[in-house]
Amino acid sequence: MAETFLSIQNVRKSFGATTVVEDFNLDVGAGEFVSFLGPSGCGKTTVLRIVAGFEEPTAGGVVIGGRDVTRLKPNQRNIGMVFQAYALFPNLTVAQNIGFGLKVAGVGRAENDRRVAEMLSLIKLPQFGDRYPYQLSGGQQQRVALARALAPKPRVLLLDEPLSALDAKVRVSLRDEIRGIQKELGITTIFVTHDQEEAMSISDRIVVMYGGKAEQLGTPFEIYNRPKTKFVAGFVGTLNVLEGQVSDAASGKVRVNGEEITLHERLNGSATGDAVSLALRPEAIQLGRRPGTDASLTGTIADVHFLGSVIRVKVGLGDSTVSLDTFNNPSLPPPSIGQTTDISFSSSDILVLH
């Protein structure tokens, strides 16, 4: 990570007797793109509003560029913010919307016009300056909102679920554009979303939040492949959970559906006879016994969904069911419901959920 530019230190926020953010800490490097990911009500927007200055923390503070800004007003922090609702002024043109913050800051007409033209080019709408918001699509309006936030050259960019009101295709396109612009400008950015795919695709690091706390901080690779808590494992990506019982804690042996497998991960704190939850990503499981795997279980085909290039198969293992995807082979029919089958996987891909 680059040298820390934004630091959120021991932040807590309470509304009366209700605490919505608890002991939140995060250092963001200069030019880094960090996403806050979590379900509604987990505290991610509250932390963002504290950084922006719209909420005052009950405890803790915010430091930007080495300066404590905790008690400063939003307009004293030099922060750009993009909201879920575009919040454009309907009576102002696109150019006037983009230049609004510059005008308030007392920037001269010539510099204002130059900066607005630069922003219109950056968001790929150079010919739209004279239009009004109602004449733009949702994606175009959000581009204008982004340009307005960037025009005053803020030190930090905050985005509060800016894509949630857009349709799926526009979201994918615009999120890539936002990431491209952020990289081009090298601006330190925090992006709030409840969409895991969105966060995984554009972030340098992700903070997964739940119940007002940071459950895990890491790169998308780390968050997906090495979740540290049961919540993170279940919230990020698709997860199969197998319920088993420890048959030999010392050697890491677990019995699942009457069959024994040996775990690669240590069973710290577990004793023989304890119940244990094991997690496997669908892509880690293969139908049949395959070379290169060291664990297998026998189950029954519970369901089959033909999805074109991929066949999604559900296999029942006693009280548990696992899902896996296999590529469609035109010369081989898909498995039949009720058929007995083996599944195989590597013990190193099993996560023990705590």
XYZ file of C-alpha atoms in Angstrom:
354
model
C 0.000 0.000 0.000
C 1.166 3.537 -0.758
C 1.848 5.977 2.073
C -1.298 6.559 4.138
C -3.256 9.602 2.991
C -6.625 9.076 4.694
C -6.848 7.621 8.193
C -10.070 6.730 10.020
C -9.122 6.208 13.649
C -11.160 4.376 16.320
C -14.407 5.835 15.012
C -17.617 5.133 16.884
C -21.034 6.595 16.098
C -24.108 6.332 18.282
C -27.588 7.744 17.909
C -28.943 7.813 21.430
C -28.585 4.328 22.878
C -28.035 2.760 19.448
C -24.453 2.317 18.236
C -24.273 2.077 14.440
C -20.470 2.114 14.020
C -18.109 0.541 16.536
C -14.298 0.930 16.738
C -13.756 1.424 13.004
C -10.142 1.789 11.839
C -8.820 2.147 8.305
C -5.721 3.569 6.620
C -6.128 4.352 2.916
C -3.053 4.900 0.768
C -2.611 7.838 -1.583
C -4.395 7.033 -4.850
C -5.937 3.840 -3.454
C -9.471 2.699 -4.305
C -11.153 1.124 -1.262
C -14.727 -0.189 -1.211
C -17.004 -0.517 1.813
C -19.079 -3.642 1.183
C -21.950 -4.882 3.288
C -25.723 -5.249 3.640
C -28.068 -2.339 4.285
C -27.755 -0.978 7.809
C -24.216 -2.215 8.407
C -22.783 1.288 8.928
C -20.886 1.792 5.673
C -22.670 5.007 4.633
C -22.386 6.385 8.167
C -18.593 5.987 8.062
C -18.542 7.684 4.650
C -20.605 10.603 5.984
C -18.207 10.944 8.926
C -15.272 11.186 6.504
C -17.212 13.777 4.468
C -18.115 15.798 7.568
C -21.884 15.332 7.333
C -21.856 13.343 10.579
C -19.713 13.960 13.654
C -18.269 10.832 15.285
C -19.207 10.053 18.868
C -15.581 9.019 19.345
C -12.474 8.787 17.192
C -11.308 10.963 14.322
C -10.441 11.432 10.652
C -7.045 12.532 9.338
C -6.518 13.577 5.709
C -3.047 14.339 4.392
C -1.661 14.455 7.921
C -4.271 16.974 9.123
C -6.993 16.178 11.651
C -10.256 17.197 9.965
C -12.661 15.652 12.494
C -14.164 18.979 13.559
C -13.997 20.720 10.181
C -17.117 21.430 8.146
C -17.617 19.514 4.862
C -16.651 22.528 2.728
C -13.375 22.851 4.636
C -12.173 19.308 3.872
C -11.688 19.535 0.077
C -13.618 16.323 -0.522
C -15.655 15.403 -3.590
C -18.801 13.363 -3.043
C -21.104 11.521 -5.441
C -24.475 10.400 -4.103
C -26.824 7.581 -5.034
C -29.343 10.206 -6.188
C -27.616 12.317 -8.797
C -28.619 15.546 -6.973
C -28.115 17.678 -10.086
C -29.697 21.121 -10.225
C -32.560 20.760 -12.730
C -32.540 24.456 -13.650
C -28.820 24.497 -14.509
C -27.164 23.166 -17.654
C -24.649 20.334 -17.533
C -21.791 22.853 -17.729
C -23.296 24.973 -14.970
C -23.783 21.918 -12.755
C -20.170 20.869 -13.217
C -18.905 24.386 -12.574
C -21.129 25.045 -9.556
C -18.521 24.176 -6.943
C -15.892 26.207 -8.769
C -18.190 29.224 -8.821
C -18.910 28.920 -5.095
C -15.152 28.734 -4.479
C -14.672 32.009 -6.364
C -12.801 30.558 -9.336
C -12.578 33.057 -12.218
C -14.697 32.682 -15.353
C -11.860 31.674 -17.665
C -10.506 29.013 -15.311
C -14.035 27.803 -14.595
C -14.750 27.350 -18.312
C -11.420 25.597 -18.850
C -12.000 23.198 -15.973
C -15.581 22.445 -17.052
C -14.403 21.645 -20.589
C -11.723 19.374 -19.130
C -14.299 17.535 -17.034
C -16.732 17.151 -19.960
C -13.923 15.560 -21.952
C -12.985 13.311 -19.032
C -16.525 11.912 -18.750
C -16.837 11.638 -22.554
C -19.675 14.150 -22.871
C -17.893 17.096 -24.553
C -20.944 18.109 -26.609
C -23.449 17.991 -23.734
C -22.533 21.168 -21.851
C -25.632 23.121 -22.945
C -28.116 20.347 -22.122
C -30.205 20.102 -18.981
C -30.309 17.058 -16.673
C -33.766 15.958 -17.881
C -32.300 15.590 -21.377
C -29.757 12.988 -20.182
C -29.978 9.287 -19.442
C -29.394 8.034 -15.906
C -25.839 6.971 -16.747
C -25.070 10.361 -18.287
C -26.482 12.168 -15.257
C -24.254 10.131 -12.960
C -21.241 11.014 -15.119
C -22.113 14.680 -14.697
C -22.417 14.196 -10.912
C -18.953 12.617 -10.933
C -17.525 15.483 -12.998
C -19.056 18.032 -10.604
C -17.392 16.276 -7.648
C -14.025 16.181 -9.426
C -14.020 19.701 -10.873
C -12.645 21.445 -7.728
C -9.732 18.957 -7.629
C -10.620 17.332 -4.278
C -8.040 15.441 -2.256
C -10.452 12.549 -1.610
C -13.387 11.214 -3.644
C -16.327 9.581 -1.840
C -18.975 7.606 -3.747
C -22.128 6.494 -1.937
C -23.722 3.670 -3.964
C -23.550 5.811 -7.120
C -24.630 3.031 -9.484
C -27.548 1.438 -7.637
C -30.236 3.337 -9.583
C -28.907 2.224 -12.985
C -29.714 -0.892 -14.988
C -27.229 -3.768 -14.978
C -25.557 -3.103 -18.334
C -25.041 0.610 -17.641
C -23.722 -0.196 -14.157
C -20.983 -2.444 -15.510
C -19.936 0.115 -18.098
C -19.974 3.059 -15.715
C -18.160 1.321 -12.882
C -15.291 0.574 -15.272
C -15.284 4.214 -16.383
C -15.205 5.418 -12.766
C -12.261 3.149 -12.036
C -10.467 4.334 -15.187
C -10.973 7.996 -14.249
C -9.847 7.337 -10.683
C -6.640 5.697 -11.912
C -6.004 8.491 -14.400
C -6.357 11.171 -11.724
C -4.685 9.138 -8.967
C -7.264 10.330 -6.433
C -7.761 8.556 -3.109
C -11.252 7.045 -3.261
C -13.802 5.331 -1.005
C -16.688 3.576 -2.738
C -19.753 2.338 -0.838
C -21.746 -0.570 -2.265
C -23.814 -3.595 -1.259
C -22.986 -5.298 -4.587
C -20.167 -7.800 -4.099
C -19.385 -8.131 -7.816
C -19.077 -4.366 -8.074
C -16.652 -4.194 -5.157
C -14.612 -7.206 -6.306
C -14.176 -5.899 -9.846
C -12.844 -2.391 -9.207
C -11.289 -2.225 -5.730
C -7.684 -2.281 -4.599
C -8.959 -3.361 -1.194
C -12.358 -4.093 0.328
C -13.696 -3.523 3.832
C -16.504 -6.002 4.493
C -18.816 -4.513 7.134
C -21.485 -6.069 9.319
C -23.249 -4.769 12.394
C -21.275 -1.531 12.460
C -17.906 -3.262 12.447
C -15.247 -4.087 9.884
C -15.408 -7.881 9.586
C -12.416 -8.113 7.239
C -10.086 -5.881 5.229
C -8.175 -7.237 2.268
C -7.707 -7.407 -1.466
C -10.558 -8.900 -3.518
C -8.447 -12.076 -3.849
C -8.026 -12.329 -0.069
C -11.649 -11.539 0.733
C -12.967 -14.165 -1.676
C -10.444 -16.950 -1.168
C -9.580 -16.525 2.506
C -12.609 -15.144 4.377
C -11.875 -14.783 8.074
C -15.424 -15.020 9.414
C -18.562 -16.988 8.640
C -20.332 -13.795 7.620
C -17.670 -12.803 5.077
C -17.577 -16.322 3.669
C -21.333 -16.348 3.156
C -21.754 -12.756 1.976
C -19.001 -12.686 -0.643
C -19.572 -15.090 -3.524
C -21.483 -18.364 -3.557
C -20.581 -20.755 -0.795
C -21.358 -24.385 -0.019
C -21.508 -25.190 3.695
C -21.050 -28.789 4.828
C -21.999 -29.744 8.368
C -19.667 -32.324 9.871
C -18.324 -33.727 13.103
C -14.714 -33.831 14.253
C -13.652 -37.476 14.369
C -9.992 -36.898 15.266
C -9.042 -33.340 16.203
C -5.316 -34.056 16.427
C -5.056 -35.216 12.822
C -7.730 -32.876 11.417
C -10.187 -35.604 10.489
C -13.855 -34.716 10.022
C -16.805 -36.974 9.229
C -19.324 -35.655 6.690
C -22.370 -37.737 5.723
C -20.754 -40.848 7.158
C -17.469 -40.391 5.264
C -14.186 -39.124 6.623
C -12.014 -36.414 5.122
C -8.741 -34.962 6.387
C -8.497 -31.196 6.516
C -5.516 -29.192 5.382
C -6.394 -26.468 7.907
C -5.815 -27.005 11.627
C -8.850 -27.521 13.864
C -7.738 -24.998 16.462
C -9.954 -25.049 19.541
C -12.015 -28.037 18.382
C -12.250 -31.359 20.156
C -13.179 -34.800 18.899
C -16.970 -35.025 18.673
C -17.511 -31.296 18.096
C -19.771 -30.133 15.279
C -17.947 -28.165 12.596
C -19.013 -26.169 9.529
C -16.893 -26.510 6.405
C -17.119 -24.224 3.371
C -16.283 -24.885 -0.274
C -16.621 -22.591 -3.257
C -18.513 -24.201 -6.185
C -15.509 -23.901 -8.496
C -13.424 -26.021 -6.100
C -15.710 -29.076 -6.546
C -15.661 -31.529 -9.434
C -18.024 -34.345 -10.367
C -16.454 -37.771 -10.066
C -13.114 -38.724 -8.585
C -10.456 -36.621 -10.276
C -6.653 -36.751 -10.226
C -5.027 -33.953 -8.297
C -7.662 -33.979 -5.556
C -7.223 -35.576 -2.136
C -10.785 -35.596 -0.787
C -14.066 -37.034 -2.015
C -17.617 -37.660 -0.871
C -20.500 -39.706 -2.263
C -23.922 -38.141 -2.765
C -27.001 -38.042 -4.958
C -27.806 -35.668 -7.819
C -30.564 -33.438 -6.394
C -31.050 -30.968 -9.248
C -29.629 -30.056 -12.657
C -29.941 -26.681 -14.424
C -28.830 -26.334 -18.035
C -27.432 -22.799 -18.521
C -25.918 -23.107 -21.991
C -22.148 -23.334 -21.709
C -22.445 -24.316 -18.048
C -24.491 -26.969 -16.253
C -25.228 -26.185 -12.609
C -25.522 -29.338 -10.528
C -26.744 -29.751 -6.948
C -25.589 -32.815 -5.046
C -27.241 -33.980 -1.844
C -24.938 -35.177 0.927
C -27.248 -36.278 3.723
C -28.481 -33.086 5.388
C -26.225 -30.890 3.229
C -26.433 -29.890 -0.422
C -23.566 -28.564 -2.525
C -23.701 -26.707 -5.834
C -21.095 -26.967 -8.544
C -20.736 -25.922 -12.169
C -19.482 -28.144 -14.940
C -18.905 -27.193 -18.564
C -21.439 -28.375 -21.099
C -20.074 -31.154 -23.312
C -22.406 -31.752 -26.296
C -21.255 -35.361 -26.544
C -22.078 -36.160 -22.914
C -25.599 -35.939 -21.468
C -25.953 -34.107 -18.134
C -26.247 -36.219 -14.984
C -29.706 -37.462 -14.018
C -31.593 -36.495 -10.870
C -31.404 -39.302 -8.325
C -28.139 -40.677 -9.734
C -25.421 -41.579 -7.234
C -22.215 -39.649 -7.814
C -18.880 -38.848 -6.259
C -17.619 -35.303 -5.853
C -13.943 -34.534 -5.384
C -11.982 -31.536 -4.178
C -8.702 -30.557 -2.572
C -8.580 -30.376 1.217
C -6.612 -27.132 0.905
C -9.727 -25.497 -0.591
C -11.858 -26.246 2.489
C -12.472 -23.361 4.857
C -13.335 -24.063 8.488
C -15.977 -21.542 9.514
C -15.702 -20.093 12.987
